[in-house]
Amino acid sequence: MSSPDVSHFRSQTGFTLVEILVAVALLGMVGAMVFGSLVMTANAVQAGREHAAKEQTIRRILRLMAEEISLSKRTTMYPWVGTNATQDGQPADILAVLAMSRELSTSAAKESETVRVVYTRERDRLIRFVRRNLYTLTDTNESLDQMELADRVQAFNIRYYDDQNRIWIDEWPAVLKIPKALLIEVTFQYPDAAPWTVREWVTIGAS
């Protein structure tokens, strides 16, 4: 009786070099796919967190704006005016009010005073101008402050509720009384991202 062929037995029970190389290649491909998926997931989570942080910041700013606007007033010399304007084909509205504040800040330590506040968009920035001295005839560096509230701003749009006619309008003429409500819309445009809009409703207490 002849003895079994050892080489033939090994080829039936083991792996050839080609099979091992194919298995290693497949494992490498699977590993690369899993790693790529993890990286994409991590990037998406990070981008989501950054977007949420940006939105939270701008919402806080808009709430402070809303609080200031809701307590604003008007006089014959300094009327309450909302102007519909555009820059580069996008809304860049202008709102001018008489407010009792000095800075857009949650701090109550600063003494309040009557100031002329103007909100508008300049290029890609949301700007708050403050005229501290209402008795000067011209705006000087000493009487006019400027604060950048946000950047990457594509559009700044405000609509006003006319309770007499019960309609929303895009402008608020100086001859009218203060509107009952406002809708503030700020649209942002970040690189490699779709535009997104944050809205804030404002109810005006004074008439």
mmCIF file of C-alpha atoms in Angstrom:
data_model
loop_
_atom_site.group_PDB
_atom_site.id
_atom_site.type_symbol
_atom_site.label_atom_id
_atom_site.label_comp_id
_atom_site.label_asym_id
_atom_site.label_seq_id
_atom_site.Cartn_x
_atom_site.Cartn_y
_atom_site.Cartn_z
ATOM 1 C CA MET A 1 0.000 0.000 0.000
ATOM 2 C CA SER A 2 1.463 3.288 -1.062
ATOM 3 C CA SER A 3 1.819 6.196 1.399
ATOM 4 C CA PRO A 4 -0.274 9.342 0.772
ATOM 5 C CA ASP A 5 1.255 12.260 -1.117
ATOM 6 C CA VAL A 6 2.265 14.793 1.580
ATOM 7 C CA SER A 7 2.333 17.780 -0.795
ATOM 8 C CA HIS A 8 -1.126 16.924 -2.073
ATOM 9 C CA PHE A 9 -2.443 16.646 1.509
ATOM 10 C CA ARG A 10 -1.059 20.105 2.391
ATOM 11 C CA SER A 11 -2.611 21.717 -0.699
ATOM 12 C CA GLN A 12 -6.009 20.355 0.325
ATOM 13 C CA THR A 13 -5.885 21.480 3.971
ATOM 14 C CA GLY A 14 -3.928 24.777 3.862
ATOM 15 C CA PHE A 15 -3.942 28.126 1.974
ATOM 16 C CA THR A 16 -1.911 29.022 -1.019
ATOM 17 C CA LEU A 17 0.079 32.256 -1.211
ATOM 18 C CA VAL A 18 -2.385 33.698 -3.728
ATOM 19 C CA GLU A 19 -5.315 33.001 -1.434
ATOM 20 C CA ILE A 20 -3.550 34.687 1.472
ATOM 21 C CA LEU A 21 -2.758 37.772 -0.640
ATOM 22 C CA VAL A 22 -6.377 37.998 -1.814
ATOM 23 C CA ALA A 23 -7.640 37.723 1.773
ATOM 24 C CA VAL A 24 -5.227 40.425 2.937
ATOM 25 C CA ALA A 25 -6.317 42.702 0.083
ATOM 26 C CA LEU A 26 -9.979 42.178 0.925
ATOM 27 C CA LEU A 27 -9.352 42.900 4.598
ATOM 28 C CA GLY A 28 -7.488 46.060 3.605
ATOM 29 C CA MET A 29 -10.378 47.219 1.434
ATOM 30 C CA VAL A 30 -12.910 46.553 4.186
ATOM 31 C CA GLY A 31 -10.704 48.349 6.710
ATOM 32 C CA ALA A 32 -10.307 51.345 4.413
ATOM 33 C CA MET A 33 -14.080 51.518 3.901
ATOM 34 C CA VAL A 34 -14.773 51.319 7.630
ATOM 35 C CA PHE A 35 -12.098 53.921 8.418
ATOM 36 C CA GLY A 36 -13.403 56.241 5.704
ATOM 37 C CA SER A 37 -16.928 55.891 7.044
ATOM 38 C CA LEU A 38 -15.738 56.693 10.573
ATOM 39 C CA VAL A 39 -13.865 59.769 9.333
ATOM 40 C CA MET A 40 -16.905 61.009 7.409
ATOM 41 C CA THR A 41 -19.131 60.436 10.441
ATOM 42 C CA ALA A 42 -16.702 62.269 12.720
ATOM 43 C CA ASN A 43 -16.476 65.187 10.275
ATOM 44 C CA ALA A 44 -20.255 65.345 10.000
ATOM 45 C CA VAL A 45 -20.630 65.341 13.786
ATOM 46 C CA GLN A 46 -17.994 68.067 14.135
ATOM 47 C CA ALA A 47 -19.619 70.162 11.408
ATOM 48 C CA GLY A 48 -22.986 69.731 13.112
ATOM 49 C CA ARG A 49 -21.560 70.879 16.424
ATOM 50 C CA GLU A 50 -19.921 73.922 14.825
ATOM 51 C CA HIS A 51 -23.152 74.806 13.025
ATOM 52 C CA ALA A 52 -25.136 74.457 16.258
ATOM 53 C CA ALA A 53 -22.635 76.661 18.099
ATOM 54 C CA LYS A 54 -22.821 79.344 15.399
ATOM 55 C CA GLU A 55 -26.616 79.233 15.381
ATOM 56 C CA GLN A 56 -26.739 79.438 19.174
ATOM 57 C CA THR A 57 -24.474 82.497 19.122
ATOM 58 C CA ILE A 58 -26.483 84.348 16.485
ATOM 59 C CA ARG A 59 -29.756 83.474 18.214
ATOM 60 C CA ARG A 60 -28.409 84.984 21.421
ATOM 61 C CA ILE A 61 -27.464 88.141 19.497
ATOM 62 C CA LEU A 62 -30.887 88.307 17.846
ATOM 63 C CA ARG A 63 -32.603 87.889 21.211
ATOM 64 C CA LEU A 64 -30.604 90.820 22.587
ATOM 65 C CA MET A 65 -31.515 92.845 19.496
ATOM 66 C CA ALA A 66 -35.162 91.898 19.996
ATOM 67 C CA GLU A 67 -35.063 92.970 23.635
ATOM 68 C CA GLU A 68 -33.548 96.329 22.724
ATOM 69 C CA ILE A 69 -36.012 96.918 19.874
ATOM 70 C CA SER A 70 -39.030 95.868 21.957
ATOM 71 C CA LEU A 71 -38.226 98.610 24.499
ATOM 72 C CA SER A 72 -37.467 101.284 21.902
ATOM 73 C CA LYS A 73 -39.381 104.497 21.485
ATOM 74 C CA ARG A 74 -39.739 107.341 19.018
ATOM 75 C CA THR A 75 -39.700 111.126 19.118
ATOM 76 C CA THR A 76 -40.377 113.817 16.541
ATOM 77 C CA MET A 77 -36.664 114.492 16.194
ATOM 78 C CA TYR A 78 -35.648 110.824 16.206
ATOM 79 C CA PRO A 79 -38.403 108.801 14.504
ATOM 80 C CA TRP A 80 -38.648 105.015 14.407
ATOM 81 C CA VAL A 81 -37.650 104.115 10.827
ATOM 82 C CA GLY A 82 -37.325 100.832 8.912
ATOM 83 C CA THR A 83 -35.865 101.086 5.410
ATOM 84 C CA ASN A 84 -35.959 98.338 2.789
ATOM 85 C CA ALA A 85 -32.542 98.164 1.072
ATOM 86 C CA THR A 86 -30.333 95.771 -0.882
ATOM 87 C CA GLN A 87 -26.629 95.125 -1.462
ATOM 88 C CA ASP A 88 -25.394 92.863 -4.248
ATOM 89 C CA GLY A 89 -28.970 91.797 -4.919
ATOM 90 C CA GLN A 90 -29.548 90.604 -1.316
ATOM 91 C CA PRO A 91 -31.546 92.286 1.470
ATOM 92 C CA ALA A 92 -29.578 94.780 3.550
ATOM 93 C CA ASP A 93 -32.354 96.522 5.460
ATOM 94 C CA ILE A 94 -31.765 99.433 7.824
ATOM 95 C CA LEU A 95 -33.537 99.874 11.157
ATOM 96 C CA ALA A 96 -33.131 103.037 13.258
ATOM 97 C CA VAL A 97 -34.633 103.292 16.746
ATOM 98 C CA LEU A 98 -34.264 105.287 19.939
ATOM 99 C CA ALA A 99 -33.175 102.881 22.649
ATOM 100 C CA MET A 100 -32.289 102.879 26.322
ATOM 101 C CA SER A 101 -28.962 101.122 26.166
ATOM 102 C CA ARG A 102 -25.311 101.735 25.533
ATOM 103 C CA GLU A 103 -24.044 98.338 24.435
ATOM 104 C CA LEU A 104 -25.593 95.119 23.186
ATOM 105 C CA SER A 105 -24.661 93.275 26.359
ATOM 106 C CA THR A 106 -26.358 91.171 29.025
ATOM 107 C CA SER A 107 -24.364 92.987 31.666
ATOM 108 C CA ALA A 108 -26.486 95.275 33.842
ATOM 109 C CA ALA A 109 -23.471 97.051 35.281
ATOM 110 C CA LYS A 110 -23.369 99.757 32.624
ATOM 111 C CA GLU A 111 -25.523 102.819 33.117
ATOM 112 C CA SER A 112 -28.344 103.098 30.611
ATOM 113 C CA GLU A 113 -28.847 106.182 28.496
ATOM 114 C CA THR A 114 -30.914 107.184 25.510
ATOM 115 C CA VAL A 115 -29.030 106.413 22.294
ATOM 116 C CA ARG A 116 -29.811 106.272 18.595
ATOM 117 C CA VAL A 117 -29.303 102.695 17.378
ATOM 118 C CA VAL A 118 -29.034 101.643 13.731
ATOM 119 C CA TYR A 119 -28.903 98.026 12.547
ATOM 120 C CA THR A 120 -27.805 97.202 9.004
ATOM 121 C CA ARG A 121 -25.649 94.934 6.843
ATOM 122 C CA GLU A 122 -22.375 96.082 5.329
ATOM 123 C CA ARG A 123 -21.015 93.570 2.811
ATOM 124 C CA ASP A 124 -20.940 90.305 4.804
ATOM 125 C CA ARG A 125 -21.243 91.790 8.287
ATOM 126 C CA LEU A 126 -24.210 92.610 10.504
ATOM 127 C CA ILE A 127 -23.436 95.978 12.101
ATOM 128 C CA ARG A 128 -24.909 97.920 15.013
ATOM 129 C CA PHE A 129 -24.218 101.653 15.008
ATOM 130 C CA VAL A 130 -24.824 103.694 18.151
ATOM 131 C CA ARG A 131 -24.948 107.452 18.354
ATOM 132 C CA ARG A 132 -24.337 108.221 22.008
ATOM 133 C CA ASN A 133 -24.626 112.009 21.972
ATOM 134 C CA LEU A 134 -28.040 112.937 20.565
ATOM 135 C CA TYR A 135 -27.344 116.650 20.798
ATOM 136 C CA THR A 136 -24.462 116.840 18.338
ATOM 137 C CA LEU A 137 -25.271 118.191 14.895
ATOM 138 C CA THR A 138 -22.896 115.805 13.121
ATOM 139 C CA ASP A 139 -21.699 112.270 13.753
ATOM 140 C CA THR A 140 -18.114 112.335 15.025
ATOM 141 C CA ASN A 141 -15.795 109.582 16.151
ATOM 142 C CA GLU A 142 -16.591 110.575 19.723
ATOM 143 C CA SER A 143 -20.370 110.234 19.297
ATOM 144 C CA LEU A 144 -20.671 107.239 16.929
ATOM 145 C CA ASP A 145 -19.832 103.654 17.920
ATOM 146 C CA GLN A 146 -19.789 100.611 15.662
ATOM 147 C CA MET A 147 -20.130 96.972 16.706
ATOM 148 C CA GLU A 148 -19.895 93.907 14.461
ATOM 149 C CA LEU A 149 -22.580 91.463 15.546
ATOM 150 C CA ALA A 150 -21.955 88.690 13.007
ATOM 151 C CA ASP A 151 -19.987 87.897 9.863
ATOM 152 C CA ARG A 152 -20.638 85.704 6.805
ATOM 153 C CA VAL A 153 -24.000 87.473 6.522
ATOM 154 C CA GLN A 154 -25.548 87.133 3.079
ATOM 155 C CA ALA A 155 -28.846 88.889 3.800
ATOM 156 C CA PHE A 156 -30.466 90.989 6.531
ATOM 157 C CA ASN A 157 -34.215 91.377 6.133
ATOM 158 C CA ILE A 158 -36.848 92.913 8.426
ATOM 159 C CA ARG A 159 -40.633 92.891 8.019
ATOM 160 C CA TYR A 160 -43.067 94.996 10.037
ATOM 161 C CA TYR A 161 -46.624 94.312 11.161
ATOM 162 C CA ASP A 162 -49.087 97.114 10.497
ATOM 163 C CA ASP A 163 -51.865 96.389 12.990
ATOM 164 C CA GLN A 164 -54.105 99.111 11.557
ATOM 165 C CA ASN A 165 -54.281 97.440 8.134
ATOM 166 C CA ARG A 166 -53.390 94.003 9.523
ATOM 167 C CA ILE A 167 -50.652 93.341 6.982
ATOM 168 C CA TRP A 168 -46.889 92.744 6.943
ATOM 169 C CA ILE A 169 -44.861 95.368 5.084
ATOM 170 C CA ASP A 170 -41.205 95.647 4.062
ATOM 171 C CA GLU A 171 -40.683 99.246 5.199
ATOM 172 C CA TRP A 172 -41.775 101.341 8.139
ATOM 173 C CA PRO A 173 -42.067 105.065 7.292
ATOM 174 C CA ALA A 174 -41.133 107.600 9.934
ATOM 175 C CA VAL A 175 -44.619 109.162 9.915
ATOM 176 C CA LEU A 176 -46.225 105.981 11.245
ATOM 177 C CA LYS A 177 -46.337 104.924 14.865
ATOM 178 C CA ILE A 178 -44.132 102.083 16.089
ATOM 179 C CA PRO A 179 -45.194 98.693 14.618
ATOM 180 C CA LYS A 180 -46.698 96.054 16.849
ATOM 181 C CA ALA A 181 -44.270 93.357 15.758
ATOM 182 C CA LEU A 182 -41.197 92.635 13.629
ATOM 183 C CA LEU A 183 -39.725 89.615 11.914
ATOM 184 C CA ILE A 184 -35.923 89.695 11.694
ATOM 185 C CA GLU A 185 -34.240 87.312 9.238
ATOM 186 C CA VAL A 186 -30.472 86.877 8.949
ATOM 187 C CA THR A 187 -29.120 84.585 6.221
ATOM 188 C CA PHE A 188 -25.577 83.230 6.472
ATOM 189 C CA GLN A 189 -23.318 81.847 3.757
ATOM 190 C CA TYR A 190 -20.279 79.846 4.866
ATOM 191 C CA PRO A 191 -17.773 78.274 2.441
ATOM 192 C CA ASP A 192 -18.782 74.837 1.136
ATOM 193 C CA ALA A 193 -22.172 75.076 2.853
ATOM 194 C CA ALA A 194 -25.698 75.930 1.813
ATOM 195 C CA PRO A 195 -27.149 79.259 3.003
ATOM 196 C CA TRP A 196 -29.113 79.047 6.244
ATOM 197 C CA THR A 197 -31.474 81.572 7.825
ATOM 198 C CA VAL A 198 -32.122 82.415 11.479
ATOM 199 C CA ARG A 199 -35.370 84.190 12.388
ATOM 200 C CA GLU A 200 -36.439 86.151 15.445
ATOM 201 C CA TRP A 201 -39.901 87.518 16.223
ATOM 202 C CA VAL A 202 -40.113 90.821 18.103
ATOM 203 C CA THR A 203 -43.181 92.183 19.884
ATOM 204 C CA ILE A 204 -43.119 95.920 20.499
ATOM 205 C CA GLY A 205 -44.559 96.901 23.876
ATOM 206 C CA ALA A 206 -44.970 100.638 23.277
ATOM 207 C CA SER A 207 -47.412 102.099 20.762
#
